[in-house]
PDB file of C-alpha atoms and ligand atoms in Angstrom:
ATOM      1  CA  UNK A1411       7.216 -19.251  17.749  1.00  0.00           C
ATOM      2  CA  UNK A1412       7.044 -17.548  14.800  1.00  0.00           C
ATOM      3  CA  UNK A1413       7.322 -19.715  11.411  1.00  0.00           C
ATOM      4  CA  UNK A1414       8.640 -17.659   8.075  1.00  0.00           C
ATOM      5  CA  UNK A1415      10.597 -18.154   5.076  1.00  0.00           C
ATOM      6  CA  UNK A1416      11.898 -15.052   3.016  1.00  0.00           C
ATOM      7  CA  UNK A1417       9.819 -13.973  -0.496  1.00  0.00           C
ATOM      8  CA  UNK A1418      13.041 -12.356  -2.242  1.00  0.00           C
ATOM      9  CA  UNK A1419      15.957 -10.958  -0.029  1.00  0.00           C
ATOM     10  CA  UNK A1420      15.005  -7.405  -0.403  1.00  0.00           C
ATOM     11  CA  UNK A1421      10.645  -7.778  -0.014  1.00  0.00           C
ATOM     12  CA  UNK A1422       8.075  -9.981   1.706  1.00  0.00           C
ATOM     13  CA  UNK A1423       8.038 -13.125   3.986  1.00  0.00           C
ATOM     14  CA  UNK A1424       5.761 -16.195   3.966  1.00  0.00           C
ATOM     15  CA  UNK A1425       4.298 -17.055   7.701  1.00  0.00           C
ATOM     16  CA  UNK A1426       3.709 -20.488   8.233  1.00  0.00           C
ATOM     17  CA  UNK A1427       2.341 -20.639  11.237  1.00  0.00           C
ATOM     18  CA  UNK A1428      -1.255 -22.168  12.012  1.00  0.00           C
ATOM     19  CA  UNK A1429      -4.573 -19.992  11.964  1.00  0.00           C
ATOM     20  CA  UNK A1430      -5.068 -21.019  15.708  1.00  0.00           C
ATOM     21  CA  UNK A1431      -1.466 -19.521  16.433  1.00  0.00           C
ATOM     22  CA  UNK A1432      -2.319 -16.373  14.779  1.00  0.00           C
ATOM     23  CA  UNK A1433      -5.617 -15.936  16.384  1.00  0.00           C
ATOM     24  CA  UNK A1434      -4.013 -16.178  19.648  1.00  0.00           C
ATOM     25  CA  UNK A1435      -1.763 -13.488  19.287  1.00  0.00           C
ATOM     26  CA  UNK A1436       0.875 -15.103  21.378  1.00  0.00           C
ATOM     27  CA  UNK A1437       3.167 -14.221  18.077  1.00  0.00           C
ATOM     28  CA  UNK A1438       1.651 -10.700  17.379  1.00  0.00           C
ATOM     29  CA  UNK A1439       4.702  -8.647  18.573  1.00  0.00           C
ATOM     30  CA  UNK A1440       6.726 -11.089  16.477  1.00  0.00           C
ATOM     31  CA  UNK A1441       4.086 -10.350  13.163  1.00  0.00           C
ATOM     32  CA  UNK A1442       4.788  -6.569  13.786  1.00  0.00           C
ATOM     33  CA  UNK A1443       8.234  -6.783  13.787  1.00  0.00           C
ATOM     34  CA  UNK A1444       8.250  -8.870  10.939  1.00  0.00           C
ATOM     35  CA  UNK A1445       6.263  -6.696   8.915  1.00  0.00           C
ATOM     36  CA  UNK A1446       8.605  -3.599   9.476  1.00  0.00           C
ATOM     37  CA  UNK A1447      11.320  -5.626   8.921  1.00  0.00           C
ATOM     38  CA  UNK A1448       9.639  -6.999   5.607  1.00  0.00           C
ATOM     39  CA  UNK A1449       7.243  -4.809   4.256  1.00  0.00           C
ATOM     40  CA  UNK A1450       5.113  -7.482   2.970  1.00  0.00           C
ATOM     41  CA  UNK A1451       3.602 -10.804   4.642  1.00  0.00           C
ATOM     42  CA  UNK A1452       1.750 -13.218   2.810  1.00  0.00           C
ATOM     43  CA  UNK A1453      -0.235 -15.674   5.057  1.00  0.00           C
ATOM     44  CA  UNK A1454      -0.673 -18.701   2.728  1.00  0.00           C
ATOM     45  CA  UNK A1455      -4.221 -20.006   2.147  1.00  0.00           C
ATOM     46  CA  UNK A1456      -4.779 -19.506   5.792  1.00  0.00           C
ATOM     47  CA  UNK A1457      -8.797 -18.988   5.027  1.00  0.00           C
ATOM     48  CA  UNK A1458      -9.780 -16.886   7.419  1.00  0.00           C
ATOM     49  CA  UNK A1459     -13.855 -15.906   7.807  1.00  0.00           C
ATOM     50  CA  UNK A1460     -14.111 -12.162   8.553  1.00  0.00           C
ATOM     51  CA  UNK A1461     -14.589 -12.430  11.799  1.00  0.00           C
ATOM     52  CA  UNK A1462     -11.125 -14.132  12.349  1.00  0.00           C
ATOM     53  CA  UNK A1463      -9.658 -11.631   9.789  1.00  0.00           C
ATOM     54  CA  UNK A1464     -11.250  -8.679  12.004  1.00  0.00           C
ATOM     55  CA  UNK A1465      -9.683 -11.260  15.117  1.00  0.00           C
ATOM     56  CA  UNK A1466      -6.099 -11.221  14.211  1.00  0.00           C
ATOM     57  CA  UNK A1467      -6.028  -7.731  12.819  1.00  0.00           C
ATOM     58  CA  UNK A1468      -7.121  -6.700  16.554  1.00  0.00           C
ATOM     59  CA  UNK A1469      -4.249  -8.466  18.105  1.00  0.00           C
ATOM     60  CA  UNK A1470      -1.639  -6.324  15.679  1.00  0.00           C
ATOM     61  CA  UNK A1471      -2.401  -2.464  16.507  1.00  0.00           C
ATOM     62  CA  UNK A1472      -5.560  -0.460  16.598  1.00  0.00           C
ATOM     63  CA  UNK A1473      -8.111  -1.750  14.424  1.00  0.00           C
ATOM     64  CA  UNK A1474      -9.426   1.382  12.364  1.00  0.00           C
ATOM     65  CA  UNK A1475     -13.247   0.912  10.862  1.00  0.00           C
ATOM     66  CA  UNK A1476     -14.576   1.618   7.402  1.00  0.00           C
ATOM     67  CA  UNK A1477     -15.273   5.552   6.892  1.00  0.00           C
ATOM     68  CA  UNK A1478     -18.472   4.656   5.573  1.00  0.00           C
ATOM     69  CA  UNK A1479     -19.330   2.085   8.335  1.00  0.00           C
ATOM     70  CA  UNK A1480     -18.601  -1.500   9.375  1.00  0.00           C
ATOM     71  CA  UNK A1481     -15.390  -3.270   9.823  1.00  0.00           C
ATOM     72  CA  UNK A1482     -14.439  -4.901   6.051  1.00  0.00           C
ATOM     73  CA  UNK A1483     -13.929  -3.577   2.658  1.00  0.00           C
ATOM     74  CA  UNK A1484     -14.994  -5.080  -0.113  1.00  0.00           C
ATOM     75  CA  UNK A1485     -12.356  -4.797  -2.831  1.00  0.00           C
ATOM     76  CA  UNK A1486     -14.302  -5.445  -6.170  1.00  0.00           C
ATOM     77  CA  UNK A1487     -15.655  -3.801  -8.884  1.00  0.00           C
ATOM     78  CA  UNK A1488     -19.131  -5.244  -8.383  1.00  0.00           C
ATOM     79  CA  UNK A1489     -21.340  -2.076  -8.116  1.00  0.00           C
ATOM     80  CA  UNK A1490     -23.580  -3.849  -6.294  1.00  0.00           C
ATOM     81  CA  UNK A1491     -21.084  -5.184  -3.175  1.00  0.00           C
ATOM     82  CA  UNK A1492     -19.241  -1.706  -3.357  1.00  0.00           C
ATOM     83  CA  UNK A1493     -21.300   1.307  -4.788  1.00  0.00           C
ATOM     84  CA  UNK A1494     -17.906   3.268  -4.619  1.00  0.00           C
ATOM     85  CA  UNK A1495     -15.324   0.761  -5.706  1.00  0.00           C
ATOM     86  CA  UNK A1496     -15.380   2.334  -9.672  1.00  0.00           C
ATOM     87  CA  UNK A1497     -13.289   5.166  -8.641  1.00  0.00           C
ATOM     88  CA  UNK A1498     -11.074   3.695  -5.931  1.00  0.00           C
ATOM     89  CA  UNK A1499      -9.962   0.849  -8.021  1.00  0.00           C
ATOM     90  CA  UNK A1500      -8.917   3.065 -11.080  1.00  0.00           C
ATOM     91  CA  UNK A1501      -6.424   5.083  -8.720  1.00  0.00           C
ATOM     92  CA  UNK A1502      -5.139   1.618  -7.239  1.00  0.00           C
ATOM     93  CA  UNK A1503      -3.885   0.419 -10.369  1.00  0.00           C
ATOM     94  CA  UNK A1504      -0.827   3.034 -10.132  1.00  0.00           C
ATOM     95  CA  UNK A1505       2.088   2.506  -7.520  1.00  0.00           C
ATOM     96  CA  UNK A1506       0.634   4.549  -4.413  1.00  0.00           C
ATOM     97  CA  UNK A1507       0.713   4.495  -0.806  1.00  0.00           C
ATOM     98  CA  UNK A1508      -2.978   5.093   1.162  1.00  0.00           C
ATOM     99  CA  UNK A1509      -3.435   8.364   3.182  1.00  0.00           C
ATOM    100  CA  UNK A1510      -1.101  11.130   1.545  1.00  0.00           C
ATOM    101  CA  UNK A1511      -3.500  13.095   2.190  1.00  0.00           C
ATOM    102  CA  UNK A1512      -4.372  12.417   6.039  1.00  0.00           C
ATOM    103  CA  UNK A1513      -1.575  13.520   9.189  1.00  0.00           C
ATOM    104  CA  UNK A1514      -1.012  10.098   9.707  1.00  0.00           C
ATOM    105  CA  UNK A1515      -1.546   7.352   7.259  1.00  0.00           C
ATOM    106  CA  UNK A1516      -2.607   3.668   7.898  1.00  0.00           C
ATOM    107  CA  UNK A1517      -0.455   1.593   9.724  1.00  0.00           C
ATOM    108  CA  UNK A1518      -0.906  -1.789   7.735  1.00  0.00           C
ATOM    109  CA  UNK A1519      -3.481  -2.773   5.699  1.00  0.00           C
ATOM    110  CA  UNK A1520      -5.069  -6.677   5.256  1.00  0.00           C
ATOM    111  CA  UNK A1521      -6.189  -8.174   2.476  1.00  0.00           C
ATOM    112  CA  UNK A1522      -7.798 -11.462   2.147  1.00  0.00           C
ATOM    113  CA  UNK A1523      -8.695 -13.577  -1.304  1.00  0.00           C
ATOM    114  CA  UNK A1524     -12.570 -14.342  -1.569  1.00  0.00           C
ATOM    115  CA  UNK A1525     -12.423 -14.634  -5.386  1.00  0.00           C
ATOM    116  CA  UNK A1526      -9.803 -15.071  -7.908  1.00  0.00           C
ATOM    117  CA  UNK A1527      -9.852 -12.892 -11.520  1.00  0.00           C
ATOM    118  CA  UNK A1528     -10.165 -15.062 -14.293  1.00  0.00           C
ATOM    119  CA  UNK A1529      -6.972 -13.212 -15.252  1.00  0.00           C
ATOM    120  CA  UNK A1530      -4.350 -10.824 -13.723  1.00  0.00           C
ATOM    121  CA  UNK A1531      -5.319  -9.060 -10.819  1.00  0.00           C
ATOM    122  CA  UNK A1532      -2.006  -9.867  -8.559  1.00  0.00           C
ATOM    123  CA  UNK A1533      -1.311  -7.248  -6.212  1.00  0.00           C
ATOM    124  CA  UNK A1534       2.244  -5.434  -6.653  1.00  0.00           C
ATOM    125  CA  UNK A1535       4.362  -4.072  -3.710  1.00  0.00           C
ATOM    126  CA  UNK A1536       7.999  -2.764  -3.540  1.00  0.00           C
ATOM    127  CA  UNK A1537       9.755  -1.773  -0.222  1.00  0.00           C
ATOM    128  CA  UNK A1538      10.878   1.874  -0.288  1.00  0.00           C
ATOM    129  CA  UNK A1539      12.822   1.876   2.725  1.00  0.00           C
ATOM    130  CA  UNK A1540      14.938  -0.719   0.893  1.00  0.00           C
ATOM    131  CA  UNK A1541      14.777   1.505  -2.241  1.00  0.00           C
ATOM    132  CA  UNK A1542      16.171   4.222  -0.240  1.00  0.00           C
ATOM    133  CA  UNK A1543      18.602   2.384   1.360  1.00  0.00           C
ATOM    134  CA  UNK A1544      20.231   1.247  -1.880  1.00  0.00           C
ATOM    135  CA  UNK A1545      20.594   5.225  -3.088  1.00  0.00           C
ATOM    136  CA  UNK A1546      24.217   5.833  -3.377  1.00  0.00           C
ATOM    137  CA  UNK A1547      25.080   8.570  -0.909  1.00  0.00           C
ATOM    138  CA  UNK A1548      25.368  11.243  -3.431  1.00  0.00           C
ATOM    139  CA  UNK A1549      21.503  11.032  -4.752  1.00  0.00           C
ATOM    140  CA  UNK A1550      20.761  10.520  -0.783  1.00  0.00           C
ATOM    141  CA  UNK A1551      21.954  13.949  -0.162  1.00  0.00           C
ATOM    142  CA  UNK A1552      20.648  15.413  -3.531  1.00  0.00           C
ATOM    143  CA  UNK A1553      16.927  14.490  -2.208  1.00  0.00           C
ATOM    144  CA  UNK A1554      17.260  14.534   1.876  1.00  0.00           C
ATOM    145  CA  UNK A1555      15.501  17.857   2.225  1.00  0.00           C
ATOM    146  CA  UNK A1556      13.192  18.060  -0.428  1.00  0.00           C
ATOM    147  CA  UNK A1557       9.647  18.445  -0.052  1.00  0.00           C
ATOM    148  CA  UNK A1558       6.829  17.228  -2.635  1.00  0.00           C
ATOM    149  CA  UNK A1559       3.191  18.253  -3.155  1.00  0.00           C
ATOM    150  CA  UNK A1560       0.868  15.040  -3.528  1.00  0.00           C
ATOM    151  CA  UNK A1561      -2.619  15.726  -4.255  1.00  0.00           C
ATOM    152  CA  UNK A1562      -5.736  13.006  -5.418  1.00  0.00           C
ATOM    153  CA  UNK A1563      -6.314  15.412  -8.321  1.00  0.00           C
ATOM    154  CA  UNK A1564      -2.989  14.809 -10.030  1.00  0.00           C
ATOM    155  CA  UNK A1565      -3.593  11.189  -9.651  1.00  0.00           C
ATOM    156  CA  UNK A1566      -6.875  11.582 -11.787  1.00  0.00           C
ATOM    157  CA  UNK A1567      -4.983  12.397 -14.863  1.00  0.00           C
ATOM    158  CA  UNK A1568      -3.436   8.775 -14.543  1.00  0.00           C
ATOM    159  CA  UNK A1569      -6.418   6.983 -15.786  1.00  0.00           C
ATOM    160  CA  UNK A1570      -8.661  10.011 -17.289  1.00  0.00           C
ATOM    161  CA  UNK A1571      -6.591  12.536 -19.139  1.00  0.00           C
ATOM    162  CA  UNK A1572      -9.556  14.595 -20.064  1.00  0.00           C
ATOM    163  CA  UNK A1573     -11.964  15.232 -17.220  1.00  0.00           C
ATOM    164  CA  UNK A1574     -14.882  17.526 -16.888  1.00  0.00           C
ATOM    165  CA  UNK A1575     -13.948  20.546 -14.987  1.00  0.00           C
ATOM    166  CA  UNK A1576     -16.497  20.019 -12.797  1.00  0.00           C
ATOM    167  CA  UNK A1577     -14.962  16.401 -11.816  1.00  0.00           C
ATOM    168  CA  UNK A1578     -11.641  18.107 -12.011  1.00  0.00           C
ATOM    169  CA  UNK A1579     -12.656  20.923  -9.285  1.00  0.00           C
ATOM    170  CA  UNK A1580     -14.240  18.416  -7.184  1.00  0.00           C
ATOM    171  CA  UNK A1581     -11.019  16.472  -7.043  1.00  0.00           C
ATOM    172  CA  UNK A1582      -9.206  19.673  -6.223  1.00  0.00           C
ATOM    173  CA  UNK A1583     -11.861  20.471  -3.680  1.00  0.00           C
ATOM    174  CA  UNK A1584     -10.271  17.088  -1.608  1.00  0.00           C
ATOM    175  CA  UNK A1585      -7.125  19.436  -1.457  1.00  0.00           C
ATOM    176  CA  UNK A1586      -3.141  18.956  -1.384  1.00  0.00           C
ATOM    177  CA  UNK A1587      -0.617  18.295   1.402  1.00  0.00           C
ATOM    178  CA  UNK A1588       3.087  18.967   1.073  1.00  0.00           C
ATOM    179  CA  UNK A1589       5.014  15.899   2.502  1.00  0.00           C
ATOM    180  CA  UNK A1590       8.950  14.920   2.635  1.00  0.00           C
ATOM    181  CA  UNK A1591      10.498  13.229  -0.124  1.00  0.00           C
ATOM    182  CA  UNK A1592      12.428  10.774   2.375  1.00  0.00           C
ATOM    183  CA  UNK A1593      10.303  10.132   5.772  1.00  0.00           C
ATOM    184  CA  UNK A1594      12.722   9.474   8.649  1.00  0.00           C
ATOM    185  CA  UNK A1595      10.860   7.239  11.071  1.00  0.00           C
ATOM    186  CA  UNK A1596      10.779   7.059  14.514  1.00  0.00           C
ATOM    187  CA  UNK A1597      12.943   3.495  14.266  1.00  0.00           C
ATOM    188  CA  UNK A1598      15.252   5.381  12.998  1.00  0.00           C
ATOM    189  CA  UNK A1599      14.964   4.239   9.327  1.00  0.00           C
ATOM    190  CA  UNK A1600      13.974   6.135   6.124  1.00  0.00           C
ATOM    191  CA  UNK A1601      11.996   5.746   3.259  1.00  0.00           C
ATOM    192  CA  UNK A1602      10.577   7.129   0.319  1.00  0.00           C
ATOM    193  CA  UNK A1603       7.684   9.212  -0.344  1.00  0.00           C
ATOM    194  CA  UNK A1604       6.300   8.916  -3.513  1.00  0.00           C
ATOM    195  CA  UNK A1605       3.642   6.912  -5.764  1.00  0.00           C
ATOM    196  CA  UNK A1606       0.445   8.767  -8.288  1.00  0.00           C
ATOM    197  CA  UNK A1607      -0.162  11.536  -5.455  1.00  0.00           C
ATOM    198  CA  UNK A1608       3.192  13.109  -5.609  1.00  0.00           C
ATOM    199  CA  UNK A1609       2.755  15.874  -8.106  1.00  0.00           C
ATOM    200  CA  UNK A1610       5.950  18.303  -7.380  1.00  0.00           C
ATOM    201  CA  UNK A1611       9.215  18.448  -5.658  1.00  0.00           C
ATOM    202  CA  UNK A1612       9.008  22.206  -4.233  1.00  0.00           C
ATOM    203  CA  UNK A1613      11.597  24.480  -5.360  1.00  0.00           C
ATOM    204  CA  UNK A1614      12.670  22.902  -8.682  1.00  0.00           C
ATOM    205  CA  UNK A1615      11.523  23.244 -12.102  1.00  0.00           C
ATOM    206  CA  UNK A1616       9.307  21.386 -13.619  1.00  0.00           C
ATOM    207  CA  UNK A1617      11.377  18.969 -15.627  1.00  0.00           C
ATOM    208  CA  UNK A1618      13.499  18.118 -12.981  1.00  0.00           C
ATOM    209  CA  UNK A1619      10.766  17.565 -10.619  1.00  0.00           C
ATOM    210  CA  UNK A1620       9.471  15.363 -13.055  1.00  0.00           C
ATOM    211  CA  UNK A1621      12.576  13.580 -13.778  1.00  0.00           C
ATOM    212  CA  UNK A1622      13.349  13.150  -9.879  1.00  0.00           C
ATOM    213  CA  UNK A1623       9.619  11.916  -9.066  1.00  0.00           C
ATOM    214  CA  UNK A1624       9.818   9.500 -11.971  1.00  0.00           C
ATOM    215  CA  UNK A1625      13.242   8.107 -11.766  1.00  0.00           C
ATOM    216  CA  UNK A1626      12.919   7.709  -7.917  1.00  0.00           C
ATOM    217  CA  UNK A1627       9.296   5.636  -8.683  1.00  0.00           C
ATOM    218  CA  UNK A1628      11.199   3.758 -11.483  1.00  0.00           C
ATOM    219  CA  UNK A1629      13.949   2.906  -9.496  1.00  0.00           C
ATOM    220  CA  UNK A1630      11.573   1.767  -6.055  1.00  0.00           C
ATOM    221  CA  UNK A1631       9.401  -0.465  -8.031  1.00  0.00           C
ATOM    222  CA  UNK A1632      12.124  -2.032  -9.861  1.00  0.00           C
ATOM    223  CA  UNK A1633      12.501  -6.146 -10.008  1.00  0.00           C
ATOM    224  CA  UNK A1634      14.788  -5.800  -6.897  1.00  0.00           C
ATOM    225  CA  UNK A1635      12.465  -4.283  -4.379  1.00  0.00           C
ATOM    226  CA  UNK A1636       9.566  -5.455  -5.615  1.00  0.00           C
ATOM    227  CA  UNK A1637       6.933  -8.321  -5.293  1.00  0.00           C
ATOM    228  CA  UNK A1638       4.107  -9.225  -6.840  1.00  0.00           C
ATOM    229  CA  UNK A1639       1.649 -11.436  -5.273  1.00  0.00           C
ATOM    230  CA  UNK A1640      -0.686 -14.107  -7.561  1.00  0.00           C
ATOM    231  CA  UNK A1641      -3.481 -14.898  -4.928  1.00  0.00           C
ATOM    232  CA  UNK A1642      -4.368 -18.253  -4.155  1.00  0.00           C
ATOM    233  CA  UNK A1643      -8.402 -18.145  -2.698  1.00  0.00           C
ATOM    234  CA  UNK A1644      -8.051 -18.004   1.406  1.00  0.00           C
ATOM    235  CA  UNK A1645      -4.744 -15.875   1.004  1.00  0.00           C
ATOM    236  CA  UNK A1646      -4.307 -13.256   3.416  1.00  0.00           C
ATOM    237  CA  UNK A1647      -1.457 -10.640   2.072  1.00  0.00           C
ATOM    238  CA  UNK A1648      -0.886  -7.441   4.822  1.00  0.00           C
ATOM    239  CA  UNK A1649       1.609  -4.677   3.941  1.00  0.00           C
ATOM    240  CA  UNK A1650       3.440  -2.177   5.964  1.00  0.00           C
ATOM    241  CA  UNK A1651       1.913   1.044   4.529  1.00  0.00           C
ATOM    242  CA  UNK A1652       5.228   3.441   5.849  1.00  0.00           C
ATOM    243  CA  UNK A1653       7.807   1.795   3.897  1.00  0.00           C
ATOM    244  CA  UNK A1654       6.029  -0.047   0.520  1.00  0.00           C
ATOM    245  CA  UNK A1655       3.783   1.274  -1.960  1.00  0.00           C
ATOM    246  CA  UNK A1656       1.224  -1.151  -4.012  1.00  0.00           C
ATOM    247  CA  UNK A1657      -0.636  -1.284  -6.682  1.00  0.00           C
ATOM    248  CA  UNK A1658      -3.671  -3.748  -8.395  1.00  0.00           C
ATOM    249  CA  UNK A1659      -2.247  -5.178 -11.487  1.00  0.00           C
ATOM    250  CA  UNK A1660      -4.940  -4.630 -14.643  1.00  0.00           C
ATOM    251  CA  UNK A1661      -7.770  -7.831 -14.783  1.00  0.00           C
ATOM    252  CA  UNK A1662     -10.866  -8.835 -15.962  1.00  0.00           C
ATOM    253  CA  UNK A1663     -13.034  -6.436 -14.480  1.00  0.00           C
ATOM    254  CA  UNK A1664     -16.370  -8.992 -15.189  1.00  0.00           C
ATOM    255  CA  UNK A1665     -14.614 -11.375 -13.217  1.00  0.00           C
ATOM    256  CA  UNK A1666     -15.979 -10.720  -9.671  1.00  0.00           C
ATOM    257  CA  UNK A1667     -12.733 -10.120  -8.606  1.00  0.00           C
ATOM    258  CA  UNK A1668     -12.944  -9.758  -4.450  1.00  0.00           C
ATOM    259  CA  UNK A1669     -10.562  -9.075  -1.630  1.00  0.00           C
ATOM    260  CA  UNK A1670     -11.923  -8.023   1.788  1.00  0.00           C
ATOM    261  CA  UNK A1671      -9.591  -5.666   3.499  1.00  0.00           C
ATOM    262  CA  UNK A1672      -9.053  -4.915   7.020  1.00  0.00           C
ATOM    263  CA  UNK A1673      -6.634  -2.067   8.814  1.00  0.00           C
ATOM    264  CA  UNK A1674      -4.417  -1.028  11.418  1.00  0.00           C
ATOM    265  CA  UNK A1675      -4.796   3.000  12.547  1.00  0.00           C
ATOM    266  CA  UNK A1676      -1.434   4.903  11.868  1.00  0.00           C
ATOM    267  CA  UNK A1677       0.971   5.602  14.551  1.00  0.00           C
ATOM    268  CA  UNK A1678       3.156   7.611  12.600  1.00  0.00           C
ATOM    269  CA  UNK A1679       3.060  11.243  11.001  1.00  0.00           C
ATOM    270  CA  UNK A1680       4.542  11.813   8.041  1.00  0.00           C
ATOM    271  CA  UNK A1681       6.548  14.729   9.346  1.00  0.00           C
TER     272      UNK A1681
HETATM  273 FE1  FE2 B1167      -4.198   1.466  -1.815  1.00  0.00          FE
END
């Protein structure tokens, strides 16, 4: 039987259960439902090695490796554990969901505390198919068909506003994708596109594309549909990666900050 206690009525549940419960995955289809249901779990100092982490992850969905090998990723920004984390981590500190730029984006991704920041460093997440849900029906039907233009090189001018055109044309070189606005999911349900990829809403001008991709972010991550998460070592967090975005809050980047992250394969397009 599954064990859980809500976060905050809109985002996120605690599960309770024990680690020998979860490796079993008697309660897996009860962990996936809860998950789309919640957007955000947060497994409480449940300590698992990596092997277990790799373990339960297995008993979820279809365990999707490391592009660059192996099963875990180390979140840090120790050049030495992760000779690529510089880059990645500057584009996670901005609200984002993983894989605009791929058919069909991650399933769920799991994250597990190794070592704490010696300050900030929580890990923000807001449920856009709740953010969607609470649209009034007039700004529902303003957005429905709109279509918006996320590329990585837009999110570069987040955290470097002046880039060498040669970094800027290598960023370009990763390409753009033109996605929906509001994804309507095979459940059913809908929910929001958006996060430091989306770069244009087709078809409108350039203030208003602005104004809609901003207010629609503002109003998402807002206090209602949002959680942020201050890790405890042994912490496992996993997210729903179709209906929340997330984001690193700043810390002390000396701090040996380190998360090792699993995933689950999509089973989704975004179309
Ligand atoms: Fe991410």
């Amino acid at each position: 039987m599954l064990a859980q206690e809500p976060i905050k009525p809109n985002i996120g549940s605690r599960v309770l259960n024990k680690k020998k419960e979860l490796l079993s995955g008697e309660i897996a289809s009860q962990v996936r439902e809860l998950l789309q249901q919640r957007g955000v779990l947060v497994f409480p100092e449940i300590n698992f090695t990596d092997e277990e982490q790799i373990a339960f992850t297995k008993t979820l969905g279809t365990f999707q490796p490391e592009p660059r090998g192996g099963d875990i990723f180390k979140v840090t920004l120790d050049n030495k554990e992760n000779p690529f984390s510089a880059e990645y981590l500057k584009g996670s500190l901005y609200w984002h969901l993983d894989g605009t730029m791929n058919d069909v984006p991650i399933l769920a991704s799991l994250l597990s505390s190794k070592k704490l920041a010696s300050w900030g460093g929580n890990t923000g997440f807001c449920s856009t198919y709740a953010a969607y849900d609470s649209l009034s029906d007039e700004q529902k039907a303003e957005i429905d068909g709109l279509r918006v233009v996320h590329s990585v090189w837009a999110s570069l001018f987040y955290y470097e506003p002046e880039p060498s055109i040669a970094k800027l044309k290598g960023f370009q070189a990763i390409g753009e994708r033109e996605l929906p606005l509001v994804w309507k999911h095979r459940n059913g349900r809908k929910s929001l596109i958006l996060g430091c990829t989306a770069h244009r809403v087709l078809g409108v001008e350039a203030p208003k594309s602005a104004e809609l991709l901003c207010g629609l972010r503002d109003w998402a991550t807002g206090e209602q549909f949002s959680y942020s998460h201050q890790w405890k070592v042994g912490d496992l967090v996993m997210w729903d990666n179709t209906g929340t975005m997330h984001r690193a809050e700043t810390y002390d980047p000396a701090s040996g900050r380190m998360l090792h992250r699993t995933k689950l394969e999509g089973e989704e397009s975004f179309a």
